[in-house]
PDB file of C-alpha atoms in Angstrom:
ATOM      1  CA  MET B 255     134.519 144.427 186.801  1.00 47.00           C
ATOM      2  CA  MET B 256     133.776 140.613 188.002  1.00 42.00           C
ATOM      3  CA  LYS B 257     130.239 141.180 187.590  1.00 44.00           C
ATOM      4  CA  GLN B 258     131.218 141.889 183.784  1.00 50.00           C
ATOM      5  CA  ILE B 259     133.230 139.158 183.311  1.00 38.00           C
ATOM      6  CA  LEU B 260     130.691 136.937 184.628  1.00 38.00           C
ATOM      7  CA  ILE B 261     128.273 137.911 182.130  1.00 40.00           C
ATOM      8  CA  SER B 262     130.556 137.777 179.326  1.00 40.00           C
ATOM      9  CA  LEU B 263     131.394 134.019 180.385  1.00 37.00           C
ATOM     10  CA  LEU B 264     127.772 133.041 181.016  1.00 39.00           C
ATOM     11  CA  PHE B 265     127.184 134.921 177.310  1.00 38.00           C
ATOM     12  CA  LEU B 266     129.837 132.989 175.658  1.00 39.00           C
ATOM     13  CA  THR B 267     128.809 129.695 177.305  1.00 40.00           C
ATOM     14  CA  ALA B 268     125.202 130.039 176.103  1.00 40.00           C
ATOM     15  CA  ALA B 269     126.431 130.693 172.458  1.00 39.00           C
ATOM     16  CA  SER B 270     128.633 127.593 172.768  1.00 39.00           C
ATOM     17  CA  CYS B 271     125.260 125.589 173.658  1.00 41.00           C
ATOM     18  CA  VAL B 272     123.179 127.045 170.807  1.00 38.00           C
ATOM     19  CA  SER B 273     126.075 126.236 168.377  1.00 40.00           C
ATOM     20  CA  GLN B 274     126.636 122.896 169.545  1.00 41.00           C
ATOM     21  CA  LYS B 275     122.642 122.040 169.086  1.00 41.00           C
ATOM     22  CA  LYS B 276     122.850 123.551 165.711  1.00 42.00           C
ATOM     23  CA  GLU B 277     125.880 121.304 165.041  1.00 42.00           C
ATOM     24  CA  ALA B 278     124.489 118.479 166.579  1.00 41.00           C
ATOM     25  CA  LYS B 279     121.058 118.838 164.430  1.00 46.00           C
ATOM     26  CA  HIS B 280     123.104 119.697 161.200  1.00 46.00           C
ATOM     27  CA  ASN B 281     124.916 116.342 161.765  1.00 73.00           C
ATOM     28  CA  THR B 282     121.908 113.877 162.428  1.00 88.00           C
ATOM     29  CA  PHE B 283     121.345 111.367 159.845  1.00 94.00           C
ATOM     30  CA  GLU B 284     118.040 109.678 160.020  1.00 94.00           C
ATOM     31  CA  ILE B 285     118.661 105.984 158.830  1.00 96.00           C
ATOM     32  CA  TYR B 286     115.584 104.169 157.109  1.00 95.00           C
ATOM     33  CA  ASP B 287     117.571 100.971 156.080  1.00 95.00           C
ATOM     34  CA  HIS B 288     118.226  98.737 159.052  1.00 94.00           C
ATOM     35  CA  SER B 289     121.200  96.850 157.471  1.00 95.00           C
ATOM     36  CA  LEU B 290     122.767 100.531 156.599  1.00 96.00           C
ATOM     37  CA  LEU B 291     122.041 101.511 160.260  1.00 95.00           C
ATOM     38  CA  GLN B 292     123.931  98.130 161.720  1.00 95.00           C
ATOM     39  CA  SER B 293     126.881  98.953 159.505  1.00 96.00           C
ATOM     40  CA  LEU B 294     127.120 102.736 160.884  1.00 95.00           C
ATOM     41  CA  ALA B 295     126.874 101.524 164.128  1.00 93.00           C
ATOM     42  CA  SER B 296     130.312  99.600 163.633  1.00 93.00           C
ATOM     43  CA  VAL B 297     131.707 101.502 161.105  1.00 94.00           C
ATOM     44  CA  GLN B 298     135.577 100.335 161.310  1.00 95.00           C
ATOM     45  CA  SER B 299     134.545  96.750 161.101  1.00 97.00           C
ATOM     46  CA  SER B 300     132.080  97.261 158.094  1.00 97.00           C
ATOM     47  CA  LEU B 301     135.006  99.299 156.584  1.00 97.00           C
ATOM     48  CA  GLU B 302     137.138  96.277 156.984  1.00 97.00           C
ATOM     49  CA  ARG B 303     134.534  93.467 155.924  1.00 97.00           C
ATOM     50  CA  GLN B 304     135.603  91.685 153.033  1.00 98.00           C
ATOM     51  CA  ARG B 305     133.297  91.673 149.859  1.00 98.00           C
ATOM     52  CA  THR B 306     133.558  90.838 146.367  1.00 98.00           C
ATOM     53  CA  GLU B 307     136.257  92.300 144.574  1.00 98.00           C
ATOM     54  CA  ILE B 308     135.661  95.148 142.433  1.00 98.00           C
ATOM     55  CA  SER B 309     137.716  96.707 140.159  1.00 97.00           C
ATOM     56  CA  PHE B 310     138.926 100.358 139.215  1.00 97.00           C
ATOM     57  CA  THR B 311     140.626 101.933 136.736  1.00 95.00           C
ATOM     58  CA  ASN B 312     143.454 102.227 139.147  1.00 93.00           C
ATOM     59  CA  GLY B 313     143.322  99.067 141.528  1.00 96.00           C
ATOM     60  CA  THR B 314     140.915  96.756 142.856  1.00 97.00           C
ATOM     61  CA  ALA B 315     139.009  96.813 146.062  1.00 98.00           C
ATOM     62  CA  ASN B 316     137.667  94.092 148.493  1.00 98.00           C
ATOM     63  CA  ASN B 317     136.123  96.147 151.082  1.00 98.00           C
ATOM     64  CA  CYS B 318     134.631  99.460 151.909  1.00 98.00           C
ATOM     65  CA  ALA B 319     138.201 101.096 152.953  1.00 98.00           C
ATOM     66  CA  GLU B 320     139.731 100.173 149.837  1.00 98.00           C
ATOM     67  CA  TYR B 321     136.747 101.237 147.766  1.00 98.00           C
ATOM     68  CA  LEU B 322     136.302 104.927 149.236  1.00 98.00           C
ATOM     69  CA  SER B 323     140.160 105.378 148.749  1.00 97.00           C
ATOM     70  CA  LEU B 324     140.236 103.953 145.116  1.00 97.00           C
ATOM     71  CA  LYS B 325     137.100 106.232 144.129  1.00 95.00           C
ATOM     72  CA  LYS B 326     139.265 109.537 145.202  1.00 94.00           C
ATOM     73  CA  ARG B 327     141.459 109.102 142.477  1.00 94.00           C
ATOM     74  CA  SER B 328     139.928 106.853 139.726  1.00 95.00           C
ATOM     75  CA  MET B 329     136.529 105.243 138.465  1.00 94.00           C
ATOM     76  CA  VAL B 330     134.892 101.804 138.780  1.00 94.00           C
ATOM     77  CA  GLU B 331     135.243 100.054 135.523  1.00 94.00           C
ATOM     78  CA  SER B 332     132.476 100.003 133.634  1.00 88.00           C
ATOM     79  CA  ASN B 333     131.717  95.812 132.763  1.00 91.00           C
ATOM     80  CA  THR B 334     128.881  93.756 133.585  1.00 89.00           C
ATOM     81  CA  ARG B 335     130.851  92.021 136.247  1.00 92.00           C
ATOM     82  CA  ASN B 336     131.549  95.184 138.074  1.00 92.00           C
ATOM     83  CA  LEU B 337     128.314  96.933 137.746  1.00 89.00           C
ATOM     84  CA  LEU B 338     126.595  93.806 139.423  1.00 92.00           C
ATOM     85  CA  VAL B 339     129.050  93.871 142.350  1.00 96.00           C
ATOM     86  CA  LYS B 340     128.735  97.539 142.724  1.00 96.00           C
ATOM     87  CA  SER B 341     125.554  96.563 144.732  1.00 96.00           C
ATOM     88  CA  GLU B 342     127.804  95.068 147.586  1.00 97.00           C
ATOM     89  CA  TYR B 343     129.491  98.538 147.731  1.00 98.00           C
ATOM     90  CA  LEU B 344     126.664 101.000 148.147  1.00 98.00           C
ATOM     91  CA  GLU B 345     126.583 101.295 151.819  1.00 97.00           C
ATOM     92  CA  CYS B 346     130.257 101.921 151.545  1.00 98.00           C
ATOM     93  CA  ASP B 347     129.430 105.182 149.719  1.00 97.00           C
ATOM     94  CA  VAL B 348     126.676 106.001 152.722  1.00 97.00           C
ATOM     95  CA  ILE B 349     129.474 105.417 155.142  1.00 96.00           C
ATOM     96  CA  GLY B 350     131.659 107.711 153.571  1.00 96.00           C
ATOM     97  CA  ILE B 351     129.341 110.535 153.084  1.00 94.00           C
ATOM     98  CA  VAL B 352     128.176 110.115 156.932  1.00 92.00           C
ATOM     99  CA  ARG B 353     131.940 110.118 157.901  1.00 90.00           C
ATOM    100  CA  SER B 354     132.779 112.968 156.254  1.00 88.00           C
ATOM    101  CA  HIS B 355     130.720 114.955 158.619  1.00 83.00           C
ATOM    102  CA  TYR B 356     132.172 115.831 161.760  1.00 65.00           C
ATOM    103  CA  ASN B 357     130.334 114.645 164.754  1.00 71.00           C
ATOM    104  CA  SER B 358     127.513 112.806 162.924  1.00 76.00           C
ATOM    105  CA  ARG B 359     124.855 110.952 164.665  1.00 83.00           C
ATOM    106  CA  PRO B 360     123.006 108.512 162.763  1.00 89.00           C
ATOM    107  CA  GLN B 361     119.642 107.490 164.298  1.00 89.00           C
ATOM    108  CA  PRO B 362     116.958 104.751 163.195  1.00 91.00           C
ATOM    109  CA  LYS B 363     113.745 105.956 161.714  1.00 88.00           C
ATOM    110  CA  ASP B 364     110.706 104.447 160.936  1.00 79.00           C
ATOM    111  CA  ASN B 365     108.170 106.392 159.616  1.00 72.00           C
ATOM    112  CA  ALA B 366     109.508 106.999 156.136  1.00 72.00           C
ATOM    113  CA  GLU B 367     106.403 109.574 155.436  1.00 72.00           C
ATOM    114  CA  HIS B 368     106.211 109.980 151.319  1.00 88.00           C
ATOM    115  CA  PHE B 369     109.444 109.797 149.853  1.00 95.00           C
ATOM    116  CA  GLY B 370     108.097 106.866 147.219  1.00 96.00           C
ATOM    117  CA  GLN B 371     105.322 108.969 146.023  1.00 95.00           C
ATOM    118  CA  LEU B 372     107.805 112.328 145.782  1.00 96.00           C
ATOM    119  CA  LEU B 373     110.297 109.711 143.972  1.00 97.00           C
ATOM    120  CA  ALA B 374     107.548 108.617 141.563  1.00 97.00           C
ATOM    121  CA  THR B 375     106.364 112.153 140.695  1.00 96.00           C
ATOM    122  CA  LYS B 376     109.149 114.704 140.927  1.00 96.00           C
ATOM    123  CA  LEU B 377     112.558 112.758 140.455  1.00 97.00           C
ATOM    124  CA  ASP B 378     113.929 113.987 137.229  1.00 96.00           C
ATOM    125  CA  LEU B 379     115.029 110.896 135.244  1.00 96.00           C
ATOM    126  CA  SER B 380     117.111 112.851 132.570  1.00 94.00           C
ATOM    127  CA  THR B 381     119.517 113.769 135.137  1.00 90.00           C
ATOM    128  CA  LEU B 382     120.428 110.045 135.727  1.00 94.00           C
ATOM    129  CA  LYS B 383     122.117 107.424 133.497  1.00 92.00           C
ATOM    130  CA  THR B 384     119.536 104.406 133.565  1.00 95.00           C
ATOM    131  CA  SER B 385     117.699 101.825 131.555  1.00 95.00           C
ATOM    132  CA  LEU B 386     114.905 104.096 131.062  1.00 96.00           C
ATOM    133  CA  GLY B 387     116.782 107.031 129.320  1.00 94.00           C
ATOM    134  CA  ASN B 388     115.689 105.929 125.644  1.00 94.00           C
ATOM    135  CA  LEU B 389     111.976 106.126 126.671  1.00 95.00           C
ATOM    136  CA  LEU B 390     112.023 109.888 128.031  1.00 96.00           C
ATOM    137  CA  THR B 391     110.261 112.319 126.096  1.00 95.00           C
ATOM    138  CA  ASP B 392     109.823 116.319 126.818  1.00 92.00           C
ATOM    139  CA  ASP B 393     106.593 115.042 128.286  1.00 93.00           C
ATOM    140  CA  LYS B 394     107.720 112.010 129.980  1.00 95.00           C
ATOM    141  CA  GLN B 395     110.407 112.780 132.564  1.00 96.00           C
ATOM    142  CA  THR B 396     109.293 111.029 135.613  1.00 97.00           C
ATOM    143  CA  ILE B 397     108.605 107.321 136.820  1.00 97.00           C
ATOM    144  CA  MET B 398     105.005 107.922 137.202  1.00 96.00           C
ATOM    145  CA  ALA B 399     104.522 109.593 133.449  1.00 96.00           C
ATOM    146  CA  LEU B 400     106.526 106.499 132.078  1.00 96.00           C
ATOM    147  CA  PHE B 401     104.881 103.781 133.916  1.00 94.00           C
ATOM    148  CA  PRO B 402     101.573 105.155 135.539  1.00 94.00           C
ATOM    149  CA  SER B 403      99.789 101.467 135.828  1.00 92.00           C
ATOM    150  CA  GLU B 404     102.983  99.461 136.681  1.00 92.00           C
ATOM    151  CA  VAL B 405     104.723 101.850 139.230  1.00 95.00           C
ATOM    152  CA  ALA B 406     104.526 100.449 142.940  1.00 96.00           C
ATOM    153  CA  ILE B 407     104.953 103.040 145.667  1.00 95.00           C
ATOM    154  CA  ASN B 408     105.728 102.483 149.200  1.00 94.00           C
ATOM    155  CA  PRO B 409     106.338 105.165 152.046  1.00 93.00           C
ATOM    156  CA  ASN B 410     110.593 105.258 151.533  1.00 94.00           C
ATOM    157  CA  SER B 411     110.674 103.706 147.607  1.00 96.00           C
ATOM    158  CA  VAL B 412     109.369 103.370 144.095  1.00 97.00           C
ATOM    159  CA  THR B 413     109.372 100.077 142.160  1.00 97.00           C
ATOM    160  CA  ILE B 414     108.874  98.977 138.427  1.00 95.00           C
ATOM    161  CA  SER B 415     108.847  95.522 138.264  1.00 91.00           C
ATOM    162  CA  SER B 416     108.097  93.254 135.073  1.00 90.00           C
ATOM    163  CA  PRO B 417     108.903  90.345 133.336  1.00 90.00           C
ATOM    164  CA  SER B 418     111.662  92.441 131.570  1.00 92.00           C
ATOM    165  CA  ARG B 419     112.677  94.766 134.118  1.00 95.00           C
ATOM    166  CA  HIS B 420     113.389  95.689 137.947  1.00 96.00           C
ATOM    167  CA  PHE B 421     114.157  99.299 138.668  1.00 97.00           C
ATOM    168  CA  LYS B 422     113.917 100.775 142.000  1.00 98.00           C
ATOM    169  CA  VAL B 423     114.916 103.996 143.966  1.00 98.00           C
ATOM    170  CA  GLU B 424     114.955 103.727 147.527  1.00 97.00           C
ATOM    171  CA  VAL B 425     115.638 106.676 150.293  1.00 97.00           C
ATOM    172  CA  VAL B 426     117.982 104.783 152.872  1.00 96.00           C
ATOM    173  CA  ALA B 427     119.319 108.041 154.857  1.00 96.00           C
ATOM    174  CA  VAL B 428     118.186 111.627 155.141  1.00 95.00           C
ATOM    175  CA  GLY B 429     120.605 114.322 156.603  1.00 93.00           C
ATOM    176  CA  ASN B 430     122.284 117.677 156.275  1.00 92.00           C
ATOM    177  CA  ILE B 431     125.194 117.203 153.477  1.00 93.00           C
ATOM    178  CA  ASN B 432     125.482 120.255 151.891  1.00 90.00           C
ATOM    179  CA  ASN B 433     125.426 122.353 154.993  1.00 85.00           C
ATOM    180  CA  ASN B 434     122.153 124.595 154.384  1.00 87.00           C
ATOM    181  CA  SER B 435     118.886 124.461 156.096  1.00 85.00           C
ATOM    182  CA  HIS B 436     117.169 122.064 153.766  1.00 91.00           C
ATOM    183  CA  PRO B 437     117.642 118.208 154.305  1.00 92.00           C
ATOM    184  CA  ASP B 438     119.190 115.947 151.919  1.00 96.00           C
ATOM    185  CA  TRP B 439     118.221 112.238 150.584  1.00 97.00           C
ATOM    186  CA  ILE B 440     120.650 109.491 150.160  1.00 97.00           C
ATOM    187  CA  ALA B 441     118.965 106.622 147.831  1.00 98.00           C
ATOM    188  CA  TYR B 442     119.741 103.412 146.430  1.00 98.00           C
ATOM    189  CA  LEU B 443     119.523 102.670 142.379  1.00 98.00           C
ATOM    190  CA  SER B 444     118.495  99.342 141.359  1.00 97.00           C
ATOM    191  CA  ASP B 445     118.115  99.133 137.643  1.00 97.00           C
ATOM    192  CA  GLU B 446     118.141  95.721 136.137  1.00 96.00           C
ATOM    193  CA  LEU B 447     116.814  94.685 132.382  1.00 95.00           C
ATOM    194  CA  LEU B 448     115.972  91.123 133.112  1.00 93.00           C
ATOM    195  CA  ASP B 449     116.095  89.696 129.563  1.00 90.00           C
ATOM    196  CA  SER B 450     119.895  90.982 129.189  1.00 90.00           C
ATOM    197  CA  ASN B 451     123.041  91.617 131.042  1.00 87.00           C
ATOM    198  CA  TYR B 452     122.193  95.282 131.962  1.00 92.00           C
ATOM    199  CA  SER B 453     122.719  96.120 135.582  1.00 93.00           C
ATOM    200  CA  ASN B 454     123.121  99.453 137.540  1.00 94.00           C
ATOM    201  CA  PHE B 455     123.513  99.918 140.826  1.00 96.00           C
ATOM    202  CA  ALA B 456     124.296 103.298 142.670  1.00 96.00           C
ATOM    203  CA  THR B 457     124.056 105.436 145.474  1.00 97.00           C
ATOM    204  CA  LEU B 458     122.430 108.932 144.654  1.00 98.00           C
ATOM    205  CA  ILE B 459     122.220 111.873 146.565  1.00 97.00           C
ATOM    206  CA  ILE B 460     119.210 114.279 145.969  1.00 97.00           C
ATOM    207  CA  TYR B 461     119.692 117.997 147.231  1.00 96.00           C
ATOM    208  CA  ASP B 462     117.122 119.910 148.878  1.00 94.00           C
ATOM    209  CA  PRO B 463     114.106 118.255 147.543  1.00 92.00           C
ATOM    210  CA  SER B 464     112.009 119.963 149.992  1.00 87.00           C
ATOM    211  CA  ALA B 465     113.039 123.578 148.544  1.00 86.00           C
ATOM    212  CA  LYS B 466     112.582 122.667 144.863  1.00 83.00           C
ATOM    213  CA  GLN B 467     109.133 123.613 143.571  1.00 82.00           C
ATOM    214  CA  GLY B 468     108.798 121.591 140.682  1.00 86.00           C
ATOM    215  CA  GLY B 469     110.789 118.369 140.334  1.00 91.00           C
ATOM    216  CA  PHE B 470     114.376 117.401 141.687  1.00 93.00           C
ATOM    217  CA  THR B 471     117.542 116.088 140.578  1.00 94.00           C
ATOM    218  CA  ALA B 472     119.848 113.373 141.585  1.00 96.00           C
ATOM    219  CA  GLU B 473     123.509 113.361 141.631  1.00 94.00           C
ATOM    220  CA  GLN B 474     124.883 109.567 141.031  1.00 93.00           C
ATOM    221  CA  GLN B 475     127.888 108.639 142.992  1.00 89.00           C
TER     222      GLN B 475
END
């Protein structure tokens, strides 16, 4: 009888260890941006750090904590000033995502592989509200298709820079957000028309890009 109890306890312990290892794996976020990594290393102070005021349809925020709280029940007001200030709050979106995953473990990552190349050739721009929207056609839906000679590709980003435009998508973190077997990307979008007041800064989530055979889409936060 005692032997059976010991065997059962050993089995439960082993199962628990396996479960913990899986949980640790699923809750690891690889961070490719140094500033973001520093903020995640001291989450509470990052949440409370004062930033330029940003207006929502239901109030105003001066830090990440207020921003994330208001975001649950209202939207950022769509005006020129607010859309520019939004650039200060992109990391708040990431902090919110990481904090929502129990026992998450941010870790620095240097080798960004080939995110930039994939963003340039596979990200479906028709799923996003950007300044490139009016340039899209049925056969031109990606950054590379639109700007084959102007695009600059780096390991974790893709950029279009011209006298009239700055457009950049940069992967800053990778983790399992939707709890399946494929990693998801978190990216920053910077979209500015330099000869006008248009600016658009947003945090994007690209779900399961490695599982997509063709192009992949992004969800704007």
